[in-house]
PDB file of C-alpha atoms in Angstrom:
ATOM      1  CA  MET Y   1     103.943  93.410 105.233  1.00 74.00           C
ATOM      2  CA  PRO Y   2     102.523  95.403 102.321  1.00 85.00           C
ATOM      3  CA  ARG Y   3     101.384  93.541  99.224  1.00 86.00           C
ATOM      4  CA  SER Y   4     103.904  93.601  96.414  1.00 89.00           C
ATOM      5  CA  ILE Y   5     102.676  95.498  93.360  1.00 90.00           C
ATOM      6  CA  LEU Y   6     104.599  96.754  90.355  1.00 92.00           C
ATOM      7  CA  GLU Y   7     105.446 100.374  90.869  1.00 92.00           C
ATOM      8  CA  GLU Y   8     104.177 102.834  88.245  1.00 92.00           C
ATOM      9  CA  ALA Y   9     107.744 103.932  87.554  1.00 95.00           C
ATOM     10  CA  HIS Y  10     108.429 100.430  86.255  1.00 96.00           C
ATOM     11  CA  ILE Y  11     105.532 100.549  83.771  1.00 96.00           C
ATOM     12  CA  HIS Y  12     106.424 102.077  80.439  1.00 97.00           C
ATOM     13  CA  PRO Y  13     104.591 105.411  79.919  1.00 96.00           C
ATOM     14  CA  ALA Y  14     103.125 104.177  76.631  1.00 97.00           C
ATOM     15  CA  ILE Y  15     101.093 101.471  78.395  1.00 97.00           C
ATOM     16  CA  ARG Y  16     100.205 103.137  81.687  1.00 95.00           C
ATOM     17  CA  ASP Y  17      96.789 104.210  80.474  1.00 95.00           C
ATOM     18  CA  LYS Y  18      95.997 100.685  79.324  1.00 94.00           C
ATOM     19  CA  VAL Y  19      97.064  99.265  82.691  1.00 91.00           C
ATOM     20  CA  THR Y  20      94.965 101.867  84.522  1.00 90.00           C
ATOM     21  CA  THR Y  21      91.798 101.445  82.449  1.00 94.00           C
ATOM     22  CA  SER Y  22      91.784  97.697  81.784  1.00 93.00           C
ATOM     23  CA  GLN Y  23      88.553  96.242  83.153  1.00 96.00           C
ATOM     24  CA  ARG Y  24      88.043  99.396  85.227  1.00 96.00           C
ATOM     25  CA  SER Y  25      84.242  99.204  85.048  1.00 97.00           C
ATOM     26  CA  ILE Y  26      83.991  95.845  86.868  1.00 97.00           C
ATOM     27  CA  VAL Y  27      86.309  97.043  89.626  1.00 97.00           C
ATOM     28  CA  GLN Y  28      84.248 100.214  90.001  1.00 98.00           C
ATOM     29  CA  GLU Y  29      81.047  98.144  90.101  1.00 98.00           C
ATOM     30  CA  VAL Y  30      82.389  96.044  92.974  1.00 98.00           C
ATOM     31  CA  GLN Y  31      83.756  99.122  94.755  1.00 98.00           C
ATOM     32  CA  ALA Y  32      80.317 100.764  94.537  1.00 98.00           C
ATOM     33  CA  ALA Y  33      78.599  97.639  95.887  1.00 98.00           C
ATOM     34  CA  VAL Y  34      81.100  97.370  98.737  1.00 98.00           C
ATOM     35  CA  ALA Y  35      80.470 101.060  99.602  1.00 98.00           C
ATOM     36  CA  ALA Y  36      76.679 100.599  99.484  1.00 98.00           C
ATOM     37  CA  HIS Y  37      76.237  97.274 101.299  1.00 98.00           C
ATOM     38  CA  MET Y  38      77.363  95.941 104.667  1.00 98.00           C
ATOM     39  CA  VAL Y  39      78.251  92.524 103.225  1.00 98.00           C
ATOM     40  CA  VAL Y  40      79.093  91.744  99.581  1.00 98.00           C
ATOM     41  CA  VAL Y  41      79.861  88.359  98.054  1.00 98.00           C
ATOM     42  CA  VAL Y  42      81.514  88.292  94.628  1.00 98.00           C
ATOM     43  CA  GLY Y  43      81.223  84.965  92.850  1.00 98.00           C
ATOM     44  CA  MET Y  44      80.644  83.059  89.643  1.00 97.00           C
ATOM     45  CA  ARG Y  45      78.320  80.380  88.279  1.00 96.00           C
ATOM     46  CA  ALA Y  46      79.248  76.722  88.656  1.00 95.00           C
ATOM     47  CA  ASN Y  47      81.648  77.372  91.521  1.00 96.00           C
ATOM     48  CA  PRO Y  48      80.122  75.854  94.669  1.00 98.00           C
ATOM     49  CA  PHE Y  49      81.983  78.088  97.124  1.00 98.00           C
ATOM     50  CA  PRO Y  50      80.142  81.373  96.400  1.00 98.00           C
ATOM     51  CA  ARG Y  51      76.872  79.454  96.900  1.00 98.00           C
ATOM     52  CA  LYS Y  52      78.222  78.022 100.185  1.00 98.00           C
ATOM     53  CA  ALA Y  53      79.179  81.520 101.376  1.00 98.00           C
ATOM     54  CA  ARG Y  54      75.694  82.843 100.608  1.00 98.00           C
ATOM     55  CA  LYS Y  55      74.076  79.884 102.378  1.00 98.00           C
ATOM     56  CA  ALA Y  56      76.283  80.443 105.420  1.00 98.00           C
ATOM     57  CA  LEU Y  57      75.290  84.114 105.530  1.00 98.00           C
ATOM     58  CA  ASP Y  58      71.622  83.168 105.127  1.00 98.00           C
ATOM     59  CA  ALA Y  59      71.912  80.650 107.962  1.00 98.00           C
ATOM     60  CA  ALA Y  60      73.505  83.351 110.135  1.00 97.00           C
ATOM     61  CA  GLN Y  61      70.711  85.733 109.101  1.00 97.00           C
ATOM     62  CA  VAL Y  62      73.163  88.220 107.642  1.00 98.00           C
ATOM     63  CA  PRO Y  63      71.771  90.206 104.701  1.00 98.00           C
ATOM     64  CA  HIS Y  64      74.215  90.405 101.816  1.00 98.00           C
ATOM     65  CA  HIS Y  65      74.553  91.632  98.259  1.00 98.00           C
ATOM     66  CA  TYR Y  66      75.685  89.150  95.614  1.00 98.00           C
ATOM     67  CA  LEU Y  67      77.531  89.929  92.380  1.00 98.00           C
ATOM     68  CA  GLU Y  68      78.055  87.128  89.901  1.00 98.00           C
ATOM     69  CA  TYR Y  69      80.544  87.307  87.077  1.00 98.00           C
ATOM     70  CA  GLY Y  70      80.382  84.563  84.473  1.00 96.00           C
ATOM     71  CA  SER Y  71      81.396  80.936  84.765  1.00 95.00           C
ATOM     72  CA  TYR Y  72      84.640  79.105  84.331  1.00 93.00           C
ATOM     73  CA  LEU Y  73      84.758  79.825  80.605  1.00 93.00           C
ATOM     74  CA  GLY Y  74      83.219  83.289  80.588  1.00 95.00           C
ATOM     75  CA  MET Y  75      84.225  86.631  82.063  1.00 96.00           C
ATOM     76  CA  TRP Y  76      87.607  85.314  83.192  1.00 95.00           C
ATOM     77  CA  ARG Y  77      89.296  88.608  82.209  1.00 95.00           C
ATOM     78  CA  GLU Y  78      86.916  90.559  84.416  1.00 96.00           C
ATOM     79  CA  ARG Y  79      87.438  88.174  87.332  1.00 97.00           C
ATOM     80  CA  GLY Y  80      91.177  88.444  86.729  1.00 95.00           C
ATOM     81  CA  ALA Y  81      90.951  92.206  87.147  1.00 96.00           C
ATOM     82  CA  LEU Y  82      89.161  91.743  90.467  1.00 97.00           C
ATOM     83  CA  LYS Y  83      91.813  89.307  91.605  1.00 96.00           C
ATOM     84  CA  MET Y  84      94.551  91.757  90.703  1.00 93.00           C
ATOM     85  CA  TRP Y  85      92.693  94.603  92.402  1.00 94.00           C
ATOM     86  CA  THR Y  86      92.158  92.694  95.670  1.00 96.00           C
ATOM     87  CA  GLY Y  87      95.141  90.382  95.631  1.00 94.00           C
ATOM     88  CA  TRP Y  88      92.715  87.574  96.532  1.00 96.00           C
ATOM     89  CA  PRO Y  89      93.298  84.575  94.225  1.00 96.00           C
ATOM     90  CA  THR Y  90      89.927  82.783  94.396  1.00 96.00           C
ATOM     91  CA  LEU Y  91      86.169  83.238  94.470  1.00 98.00           C
ATOM     92  CA  PRO Y  92      84.171  84.071  96.364  1.00 98.00           C
ATOM     93  CA  MET Y  93      85.498  87.342  97.581  1.00 98.00           C
ATOM     94  CA  VAL Y  94      83.645  88.344 100.722  1.00 98.00           C
ATOM     95  CA  PHE Y  95      83.659  91.948 101.901  1.00 98.00           C
ATOM     96  CA  VAL Y  96      82.369  93.039 105.317  1.00 98.00           C
ATOM     97  CA  ARG Y  97      82.050  96.757 105.985  1.00 98.00           C
ATOM     98  CA  GLY Y  98      84.328  97.496 103.067  1.00 97.00           C
ATOM     99  CA  THR Y  99      87.064  95.072 104.116  1.00 98.00           C
ATOM    100  CA  LEU Y 100      87.942  91.938 102.193  1.00 98.00           C
ATOM    101  CA  VAL Y 101      87.697  89.107 104.726  1.00 98.00           C
ATOM    102  CA  GLY Y 102      88.547  86.263 102.318  1.00 98.00           C
ATOM    103  CA  GLY Y 103      86.543  83.445 100.800  1.00 98.00           C
ATOM    104  CA  PHE Y 104      84.078  80.877 102.040  1.00 98.00           C
ATOM    105  CA  THR Y 105      86.371  79.119 104.511  1.00 98.00           C
ATOM    106  CA  ASP Y 106      87.457  82.451 106.012  1.00 98.00           C
ATOM    107  CA  LEU Y 107      83.849  83.565 106.266  1.00 98.00           C
ATOM    108  CA  GLU Y 108      82.860  80.299 107.912  1.00 98.00           C
ATOM    109  CA  LYS Y 109      85.558  80.822 110.574  1.00 98.00           C
ATOM    110  CA  LEU Y 110      84.344  84.364 111.215  1.00 98.00           C
ATOM    111  CA  ILE Y 111      80.809  83.114 111.702  1.00 98.00           C
ATOM    112  CA  GLN Y 112      81.862  80.226 113.974  1.00 98.00           C
ATOM    113  CA  THR Y 113      84.044  82.396 116.185  1.00 98.00           C
ATOM    114  CA  GLY Y 114      81.505  85.213 116.455  1.00 98.00           C
ATOM    115  CA  GLU Y 115      83.926  87.655 114.799  1.00 98.00           C
ATOM    116  CA  LEU Y 116      81.507  88.348 111.937  1.00 98.00           C
ATOM    117  CA  ALA Y 117      78.852  89.497 114.398  1.00 97.00           C
ATOM    118  CA  LYS Y 118      81.455  91.795 116.028  1.00 97.00           C
ATOM    119  CA  LEU Y 119      82.455  93.242 112.664  1.00 97.00           C
ATOM    120  CA  LEU Y 120      78.814  93.910 111.776  1.00 97.00           C
ATOM    121  CA  ALA Y 121      78.063  95.455 115.177  1.00 95.00           C
ATOM    122  CA  ARG Y 122      80.706  98.161 114.842  1.00 87.00           C
TER     123      ARG Y 122
END
């Protein structure tokens, strides 16, 4: 089932540019990192789950690129834009070969089942 997203026809023409350009640079930064690196973890300070994801990747000897955006009180607008872009509600956001695979718990399952190794071997 496709993700529900407000159709452009239902956005007033006067605000379409604002919708399109809001926080565009952070989304482009993550898109560039995802295109350049096999594994990318997007996280924030003070949240233990991005750190757990990175430790799990280190333990599995999987090189990864880490992007950190603020803490609970800072950069929430930027993180909100990433959440709207991906549809993923929490951090970390883990990308493998350009595909969002979820957060820490989802990554942990991929490592435990051997699916991460299969994704990386492709």
